[in-house]
Short mmCIF file of C-alpha atoms and ligand atoms in Angstrom, two decimals:
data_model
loop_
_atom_site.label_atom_id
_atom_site.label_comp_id
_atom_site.label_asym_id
_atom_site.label_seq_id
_atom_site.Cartn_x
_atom_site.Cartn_y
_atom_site.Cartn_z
CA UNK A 168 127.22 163.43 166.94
CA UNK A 169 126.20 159.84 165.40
CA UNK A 170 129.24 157.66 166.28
CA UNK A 171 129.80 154.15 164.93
CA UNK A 172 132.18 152.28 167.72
CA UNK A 173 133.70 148.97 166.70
CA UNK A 174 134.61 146.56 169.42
CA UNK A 175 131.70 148.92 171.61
CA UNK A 176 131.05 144.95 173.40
CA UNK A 177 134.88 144.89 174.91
CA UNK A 178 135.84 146.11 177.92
CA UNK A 179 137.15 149.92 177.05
CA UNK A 180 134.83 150.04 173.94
CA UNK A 181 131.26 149.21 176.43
CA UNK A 182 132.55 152.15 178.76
CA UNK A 183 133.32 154.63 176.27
CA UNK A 184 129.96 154.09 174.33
CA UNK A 185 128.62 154.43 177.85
CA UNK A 186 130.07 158.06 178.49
CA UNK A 187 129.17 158.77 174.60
CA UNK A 188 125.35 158.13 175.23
CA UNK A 189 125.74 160.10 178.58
CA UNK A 190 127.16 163.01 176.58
CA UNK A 191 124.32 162.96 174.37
CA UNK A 192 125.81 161.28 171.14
CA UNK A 193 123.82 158.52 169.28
CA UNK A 194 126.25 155.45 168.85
CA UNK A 195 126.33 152.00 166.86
CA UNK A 196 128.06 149.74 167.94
CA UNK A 197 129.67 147.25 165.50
CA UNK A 198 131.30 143.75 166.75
CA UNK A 199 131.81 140.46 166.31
CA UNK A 200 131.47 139.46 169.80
CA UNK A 201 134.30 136.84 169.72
CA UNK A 202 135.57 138.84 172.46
CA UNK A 203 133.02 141.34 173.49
CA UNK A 204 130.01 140.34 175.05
CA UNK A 205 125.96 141.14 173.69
CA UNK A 206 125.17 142.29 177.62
CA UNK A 207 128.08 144.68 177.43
CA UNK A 208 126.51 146.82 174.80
CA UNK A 209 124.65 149.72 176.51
CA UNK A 210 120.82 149.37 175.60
CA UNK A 211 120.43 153.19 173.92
CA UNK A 212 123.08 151.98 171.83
CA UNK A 213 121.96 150.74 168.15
CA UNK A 214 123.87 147.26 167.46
CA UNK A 215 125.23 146.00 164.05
CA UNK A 216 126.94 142.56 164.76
CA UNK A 217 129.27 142.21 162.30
CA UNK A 218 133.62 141.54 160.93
CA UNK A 219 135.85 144.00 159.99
CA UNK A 220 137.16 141.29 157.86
CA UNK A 221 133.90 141.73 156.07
CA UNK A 222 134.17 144.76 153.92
CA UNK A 223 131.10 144.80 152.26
CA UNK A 224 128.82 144.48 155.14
CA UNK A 225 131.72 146.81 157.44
CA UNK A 226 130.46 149.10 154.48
CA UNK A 227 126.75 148.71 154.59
CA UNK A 228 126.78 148.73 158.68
CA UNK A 229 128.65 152.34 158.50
CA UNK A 230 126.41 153.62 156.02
CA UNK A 231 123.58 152.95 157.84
CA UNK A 232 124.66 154.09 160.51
CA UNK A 233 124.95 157.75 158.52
CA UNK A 234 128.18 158.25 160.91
CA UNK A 235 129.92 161.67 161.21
CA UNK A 236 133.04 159.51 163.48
CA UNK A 237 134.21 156.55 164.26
CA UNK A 238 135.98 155.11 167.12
CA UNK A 239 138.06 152.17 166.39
CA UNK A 240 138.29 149.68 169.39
CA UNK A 241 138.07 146.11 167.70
CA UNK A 242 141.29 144.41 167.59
CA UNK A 243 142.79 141.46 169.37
CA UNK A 244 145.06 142.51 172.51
CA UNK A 245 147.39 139.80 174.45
CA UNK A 246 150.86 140.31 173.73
CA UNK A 247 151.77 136.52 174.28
CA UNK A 248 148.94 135.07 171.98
CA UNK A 249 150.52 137.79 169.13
CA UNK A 250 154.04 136.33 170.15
CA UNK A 251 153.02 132.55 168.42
CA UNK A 252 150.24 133.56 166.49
CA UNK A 253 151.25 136.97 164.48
CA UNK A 254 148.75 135.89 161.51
CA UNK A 255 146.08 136.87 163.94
CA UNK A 256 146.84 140.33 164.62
CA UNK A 257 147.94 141.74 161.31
CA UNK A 258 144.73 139.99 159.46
CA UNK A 259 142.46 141.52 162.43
CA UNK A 260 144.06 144.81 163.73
CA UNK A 261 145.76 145.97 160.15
CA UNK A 262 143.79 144.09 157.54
CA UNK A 263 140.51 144.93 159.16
CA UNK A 264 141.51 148.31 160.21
CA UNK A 265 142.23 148.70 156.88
CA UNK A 266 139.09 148.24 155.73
CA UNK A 267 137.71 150.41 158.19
CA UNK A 268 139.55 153.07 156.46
CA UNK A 269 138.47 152.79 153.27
CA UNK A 270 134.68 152.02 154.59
CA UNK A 271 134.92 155.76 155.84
CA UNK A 272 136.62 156.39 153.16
CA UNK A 273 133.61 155.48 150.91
CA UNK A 274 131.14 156.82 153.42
CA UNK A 275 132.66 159.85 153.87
CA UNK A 276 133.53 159.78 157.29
CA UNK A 277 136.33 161.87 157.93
CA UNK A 278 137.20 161.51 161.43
CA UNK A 279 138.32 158.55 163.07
CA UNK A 280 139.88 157.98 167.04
CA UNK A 281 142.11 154.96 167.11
CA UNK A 282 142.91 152.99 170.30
CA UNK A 283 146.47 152.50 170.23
CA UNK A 284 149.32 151.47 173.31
CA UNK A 285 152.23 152.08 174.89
CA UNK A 286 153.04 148.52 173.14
CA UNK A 287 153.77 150.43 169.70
CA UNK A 288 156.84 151.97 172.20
CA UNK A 289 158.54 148.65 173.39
CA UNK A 290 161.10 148.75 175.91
CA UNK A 291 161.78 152.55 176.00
CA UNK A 292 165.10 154.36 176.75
CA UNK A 293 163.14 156.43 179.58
CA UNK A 294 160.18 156.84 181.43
CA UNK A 295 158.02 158.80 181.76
CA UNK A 296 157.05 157.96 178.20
CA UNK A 297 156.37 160.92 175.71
CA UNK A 298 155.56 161.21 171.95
CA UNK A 299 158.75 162.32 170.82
CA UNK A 300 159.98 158.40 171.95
CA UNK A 301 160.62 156.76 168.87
CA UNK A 302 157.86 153.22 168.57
CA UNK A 303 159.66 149.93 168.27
CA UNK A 304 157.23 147.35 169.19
CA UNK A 305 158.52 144.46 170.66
CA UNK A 306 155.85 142.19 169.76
CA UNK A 307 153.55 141.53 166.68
CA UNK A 308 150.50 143.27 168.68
CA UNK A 309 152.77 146.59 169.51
CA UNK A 310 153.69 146.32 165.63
CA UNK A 311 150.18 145.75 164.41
CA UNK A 312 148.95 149.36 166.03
CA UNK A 313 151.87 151.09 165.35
CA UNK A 314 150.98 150.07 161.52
CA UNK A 315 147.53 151.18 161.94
CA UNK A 316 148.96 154.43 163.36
CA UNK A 317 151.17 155.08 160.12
CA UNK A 318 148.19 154.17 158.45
CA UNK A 319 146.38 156.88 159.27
CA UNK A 320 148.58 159.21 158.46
CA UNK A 321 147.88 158.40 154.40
CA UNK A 322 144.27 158.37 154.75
CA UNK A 323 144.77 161.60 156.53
CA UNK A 324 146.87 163.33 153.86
CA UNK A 325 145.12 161.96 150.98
CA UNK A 326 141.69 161.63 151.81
CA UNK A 327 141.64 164.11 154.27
CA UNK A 328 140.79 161.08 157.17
CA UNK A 329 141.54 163.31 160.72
CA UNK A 330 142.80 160.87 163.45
CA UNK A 331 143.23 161.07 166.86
CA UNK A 332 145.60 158.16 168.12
CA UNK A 333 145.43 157.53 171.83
CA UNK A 334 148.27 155.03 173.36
CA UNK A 335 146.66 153.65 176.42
CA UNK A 336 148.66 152.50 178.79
CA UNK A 337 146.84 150.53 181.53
CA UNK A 338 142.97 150.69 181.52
CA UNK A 339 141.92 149.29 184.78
CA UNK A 340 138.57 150.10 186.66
CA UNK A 341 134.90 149.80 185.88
CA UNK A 342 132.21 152.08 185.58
CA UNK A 343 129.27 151.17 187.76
CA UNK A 344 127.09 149.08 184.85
CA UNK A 345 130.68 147.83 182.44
CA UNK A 346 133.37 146.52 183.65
CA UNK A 347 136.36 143.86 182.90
CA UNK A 348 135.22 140.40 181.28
CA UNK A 349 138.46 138.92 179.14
CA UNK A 350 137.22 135.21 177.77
CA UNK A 351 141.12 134.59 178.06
CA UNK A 352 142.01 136.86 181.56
CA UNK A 353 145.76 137.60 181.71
CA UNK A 354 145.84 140.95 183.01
CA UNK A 355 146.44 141.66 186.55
CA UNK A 356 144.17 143.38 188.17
CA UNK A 357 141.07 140.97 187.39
CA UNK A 358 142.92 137.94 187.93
CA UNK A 359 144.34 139.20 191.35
CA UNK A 360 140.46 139.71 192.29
CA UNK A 361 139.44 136.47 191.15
CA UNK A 362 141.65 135.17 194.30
CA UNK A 363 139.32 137.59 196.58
CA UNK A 364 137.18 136.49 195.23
CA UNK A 365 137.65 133.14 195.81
CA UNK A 366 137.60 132.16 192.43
CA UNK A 367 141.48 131.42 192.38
CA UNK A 368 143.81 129.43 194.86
CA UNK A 369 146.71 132.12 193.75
CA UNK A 370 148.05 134.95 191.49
CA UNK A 371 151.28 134.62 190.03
CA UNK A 372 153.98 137.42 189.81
CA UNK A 373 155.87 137.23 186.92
CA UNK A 374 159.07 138.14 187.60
CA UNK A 375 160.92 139.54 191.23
CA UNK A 376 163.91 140.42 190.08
CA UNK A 377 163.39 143.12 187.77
CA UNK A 378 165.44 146.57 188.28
CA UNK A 379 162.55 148.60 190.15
CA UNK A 380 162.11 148.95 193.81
CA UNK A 381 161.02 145.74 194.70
CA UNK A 382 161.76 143.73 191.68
CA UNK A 383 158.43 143.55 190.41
CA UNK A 384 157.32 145.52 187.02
CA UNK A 385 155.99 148.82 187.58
CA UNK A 386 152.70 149.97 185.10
CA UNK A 387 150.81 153.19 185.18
CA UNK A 388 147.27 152.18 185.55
CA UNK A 389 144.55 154.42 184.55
CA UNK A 390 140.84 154.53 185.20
CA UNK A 391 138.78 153.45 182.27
CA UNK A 392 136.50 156.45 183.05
CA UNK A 393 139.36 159.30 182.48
CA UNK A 394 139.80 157.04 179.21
CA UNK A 395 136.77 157.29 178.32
CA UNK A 396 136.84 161.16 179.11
CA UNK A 397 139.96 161.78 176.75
CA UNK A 398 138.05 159.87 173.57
CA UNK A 399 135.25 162.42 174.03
CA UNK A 400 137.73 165.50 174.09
CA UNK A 401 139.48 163.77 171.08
CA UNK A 402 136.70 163.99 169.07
CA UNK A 403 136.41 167.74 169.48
CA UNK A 404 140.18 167.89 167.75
CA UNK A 405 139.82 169.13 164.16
CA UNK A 406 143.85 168.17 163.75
CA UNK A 407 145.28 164.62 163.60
CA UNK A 408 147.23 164.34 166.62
CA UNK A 409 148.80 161.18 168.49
CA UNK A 410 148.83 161.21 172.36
CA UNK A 411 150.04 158.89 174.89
CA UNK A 412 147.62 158.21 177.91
CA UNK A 413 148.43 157.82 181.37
CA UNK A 414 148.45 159.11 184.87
CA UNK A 415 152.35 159.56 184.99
CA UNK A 416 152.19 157.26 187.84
CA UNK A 417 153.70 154.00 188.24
CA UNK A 418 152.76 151.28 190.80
CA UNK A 419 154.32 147.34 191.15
CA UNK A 420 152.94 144.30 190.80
CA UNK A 421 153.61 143.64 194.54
CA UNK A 422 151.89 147.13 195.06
CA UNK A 423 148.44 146.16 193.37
CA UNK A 424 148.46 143.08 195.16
CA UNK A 425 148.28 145.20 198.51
CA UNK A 426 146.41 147.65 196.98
CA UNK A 427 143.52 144.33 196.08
CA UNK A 428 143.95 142.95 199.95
CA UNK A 429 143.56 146.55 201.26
CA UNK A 430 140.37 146.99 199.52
CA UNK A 431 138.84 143.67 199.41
CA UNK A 432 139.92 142.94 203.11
CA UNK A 433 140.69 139.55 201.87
CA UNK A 434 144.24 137.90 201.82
CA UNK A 435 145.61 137.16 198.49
CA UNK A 436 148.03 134.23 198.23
CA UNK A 437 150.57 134.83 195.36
CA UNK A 438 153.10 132.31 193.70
CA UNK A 439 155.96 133.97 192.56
CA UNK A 440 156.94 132.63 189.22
CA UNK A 441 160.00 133.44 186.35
CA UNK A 442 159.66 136.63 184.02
CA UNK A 443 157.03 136.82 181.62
CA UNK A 444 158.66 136.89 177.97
CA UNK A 445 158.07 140.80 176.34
CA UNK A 446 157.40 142.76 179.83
CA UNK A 447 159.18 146.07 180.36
CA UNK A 448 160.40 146.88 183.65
CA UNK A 449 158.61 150.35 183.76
CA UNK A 450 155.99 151.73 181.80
CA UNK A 451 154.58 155.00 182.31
CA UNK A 452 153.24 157.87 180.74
CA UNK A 453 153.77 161.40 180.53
CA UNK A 454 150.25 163.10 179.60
CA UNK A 455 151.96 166.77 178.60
CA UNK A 456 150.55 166.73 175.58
CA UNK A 457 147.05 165.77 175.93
CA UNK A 458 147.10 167.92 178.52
CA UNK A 459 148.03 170.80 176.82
CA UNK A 460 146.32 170.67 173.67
CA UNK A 461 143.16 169.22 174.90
CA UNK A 462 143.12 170.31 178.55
CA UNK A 463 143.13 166.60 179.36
CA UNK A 464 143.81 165.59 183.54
CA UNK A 465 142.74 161.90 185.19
CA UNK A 466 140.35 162.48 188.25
CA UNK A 467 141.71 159.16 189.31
CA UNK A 468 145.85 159.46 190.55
CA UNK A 469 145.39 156.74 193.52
CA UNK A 470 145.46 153.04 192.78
CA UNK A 471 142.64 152.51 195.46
CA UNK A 472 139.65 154.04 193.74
CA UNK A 473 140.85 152.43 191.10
CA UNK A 474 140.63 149.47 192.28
CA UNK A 475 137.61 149.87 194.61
CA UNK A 476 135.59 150.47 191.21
CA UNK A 477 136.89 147.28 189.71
CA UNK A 478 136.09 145.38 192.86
CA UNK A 479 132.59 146.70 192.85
CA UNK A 480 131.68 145.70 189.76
CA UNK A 481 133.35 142.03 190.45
CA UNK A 482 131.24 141.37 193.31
CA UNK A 483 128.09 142.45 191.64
CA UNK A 484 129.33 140.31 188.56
CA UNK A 485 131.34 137.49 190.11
CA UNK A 486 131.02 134.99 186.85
CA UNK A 487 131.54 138.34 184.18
CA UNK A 488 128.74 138.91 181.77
CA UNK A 489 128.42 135.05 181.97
CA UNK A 490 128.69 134.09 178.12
N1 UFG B 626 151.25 140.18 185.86
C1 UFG B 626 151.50 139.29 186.88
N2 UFG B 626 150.58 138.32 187.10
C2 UFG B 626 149.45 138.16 186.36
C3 UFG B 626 149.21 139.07 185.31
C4 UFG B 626 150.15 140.07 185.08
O1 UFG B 626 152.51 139.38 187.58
O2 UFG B 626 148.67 137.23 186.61
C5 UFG B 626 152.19 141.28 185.65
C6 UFG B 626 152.73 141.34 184.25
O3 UFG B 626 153.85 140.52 184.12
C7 UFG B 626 153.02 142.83 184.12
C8 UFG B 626 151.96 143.51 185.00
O4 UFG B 626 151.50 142.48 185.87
O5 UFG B 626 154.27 143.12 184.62
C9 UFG B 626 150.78 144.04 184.23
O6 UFG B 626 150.32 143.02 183.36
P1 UFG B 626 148.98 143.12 182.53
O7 UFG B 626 148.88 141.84 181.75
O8 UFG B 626 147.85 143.47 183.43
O9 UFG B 626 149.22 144.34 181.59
P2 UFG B 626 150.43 144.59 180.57
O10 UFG B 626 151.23 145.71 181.15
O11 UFG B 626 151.14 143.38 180.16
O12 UFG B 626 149.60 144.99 179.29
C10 UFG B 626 149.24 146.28 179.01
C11 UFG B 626 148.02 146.27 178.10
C12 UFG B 626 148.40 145.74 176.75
C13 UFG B 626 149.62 146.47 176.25
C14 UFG B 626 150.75 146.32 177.23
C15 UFG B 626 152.02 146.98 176.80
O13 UFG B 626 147.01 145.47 178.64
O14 UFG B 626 147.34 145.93 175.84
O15 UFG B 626 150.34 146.89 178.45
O16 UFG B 626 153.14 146.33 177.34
F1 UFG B 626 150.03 145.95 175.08
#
């Protein structure tokens, strides 16, 4: 199929176009590259740099693209930056999606899958998370998905729009050319290897005395490759459907900090610092449902080879893409 995959320069959108080409789809890739990066686009890609807040050229990019899908990855992503600057997210991740939407719309593109995340689900009453838990975000980003979720439901029913939603919960890993390059890092995983790396004095651990086993929060981390495997099954879906992704496993902070000095054989100092404002205790997935209707199952259940890949790609990229 011809794809056209916006945000294909991030970190889960340059993996997924990746496994696209690999399958034998043609892609475009259309971004901004405020937070993707040009080397992070996969050369058989086509590129159209360009803003979803930019209808008219959103427009002319998908049309010449002559797309039969898209995949929607562009958006901004850190929970605290959406906590004092909300403006940000609806204008990017609903006002641009929107104009996605009516881009395919006026195309005539009538299949769309949507990265969405266990932040549309807040603090839940249980884990393992399913789709039957009802979404309230606890945080503008959460909020500005779950909107583009709803969303789609309207394009779906009147302009016949079929979506596939997938709620991520923890991408983590690389593949062996793309891996994890935030201009702004907050997430875990990287920022525990830039201490191996020696890059960092410390990581922090926000929070100890949270109600899990050893007081740190518990996420369920999945490889960016069985990720990148669901959006290709997704696109097979004639149906709209909504599906939460995980591994249904759930490992600590204080866990992937052991996990990092097992692999890395390197020592990994840690400051232990207060809660981090908008962090659930436990997050994890249950997969049921993907797995069911689209035969869905991570090859990746351990945190090591998750880790192991990340590391990897680190080490062969110790400054990132370097722009
Ligand atoms: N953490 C630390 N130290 C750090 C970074 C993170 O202790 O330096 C902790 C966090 O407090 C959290 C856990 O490690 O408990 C994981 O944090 P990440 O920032 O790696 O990931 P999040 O779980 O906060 O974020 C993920 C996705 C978001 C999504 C969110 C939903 O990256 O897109 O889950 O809560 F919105």
């Amino acid at each position: 199929m011809r794809i056209f995959v916006t945000g294909g320069a991030g970190y889960i959108g340059s993996i997924c176009v990746e496994e696209l080409l690999n399958a034998g789809h043609q892609v475009t890739v259309f971004d901004n590259l405020t937070e993707g990066h040009r080397s992070a686009i996969d050369p058989r890609a086509d590129f159209a740099q360009g803003d979803l807040l930019d209808p008219q050229g959103l427009q002319a990019a998908l049309r010449a693209a002559g797309a039969e899908a898209v995949m929607h990855f562009a958006a901004n992503a850190l929970v605290g930056e959406s906590m004092s600057n909300p403006t940000k997210y609806f204008r990017n991740n609903v006002t641009g999606g929107m104009h996605l939407l009516e881009a395919m719309n006026e195309c005539g593109v009538k299949k769309i899958v949507f990265s969405s995340t266990c932040a549309t689900f807040g603090t839940p009453e249980r884990v393992p998370i399913d789709e039957t838990l009802p979404q309230r975000p606890i945080n503008p980003y959460g909020e500005s998905k779950l909107i583009f979720e709803q969303m789609l439901r309207w394009y779906d029913e009147i302009h016949g729009i079929k979506s596939v939603a997938l709620r991520y919960f923890n991408a983590a890993g690389a593949s062996a050319r793309f891996g994890e390059d935030h201009r702004i890092e907050t997430h875990l995983i990287p920022n525990v290897l830039k201490v191996a790396l020696g890059q960092k004095p410390n990581v922090s651990i926000f929070g100890t005395d949270y109600e899990t086993p050893d007081g740190t929060c518990v996420r369920d981390y999945i490889h960016i490759l069985d990720l990148a495997q669901a959006h290709m099954l997704a696109l097979g879906r004639e149906a709209s459907a909504k599906y939460n992704l995980g591994t249904g496993g759930g490992t600590s902070v204080r866990e992937i900090i052991t996990a990092c000095e097992r692999v890395t054989g390197r020592k990994i100092e840690v400051l232990e610092q207060p809660r981090r404002s908008g962090d659930p205790a436990r997050l994890i997935a249950s997969s049921e449902r993907i797995h069911s209707e689209l035969g869905w199952a991570p090859k990746f259940q351990a945190i090591d080879p998750i880790i192991e890949s990340a590391w990897a790609w680190h080490l062969r990229h110790p400054n990132g893409y370097g722009d």
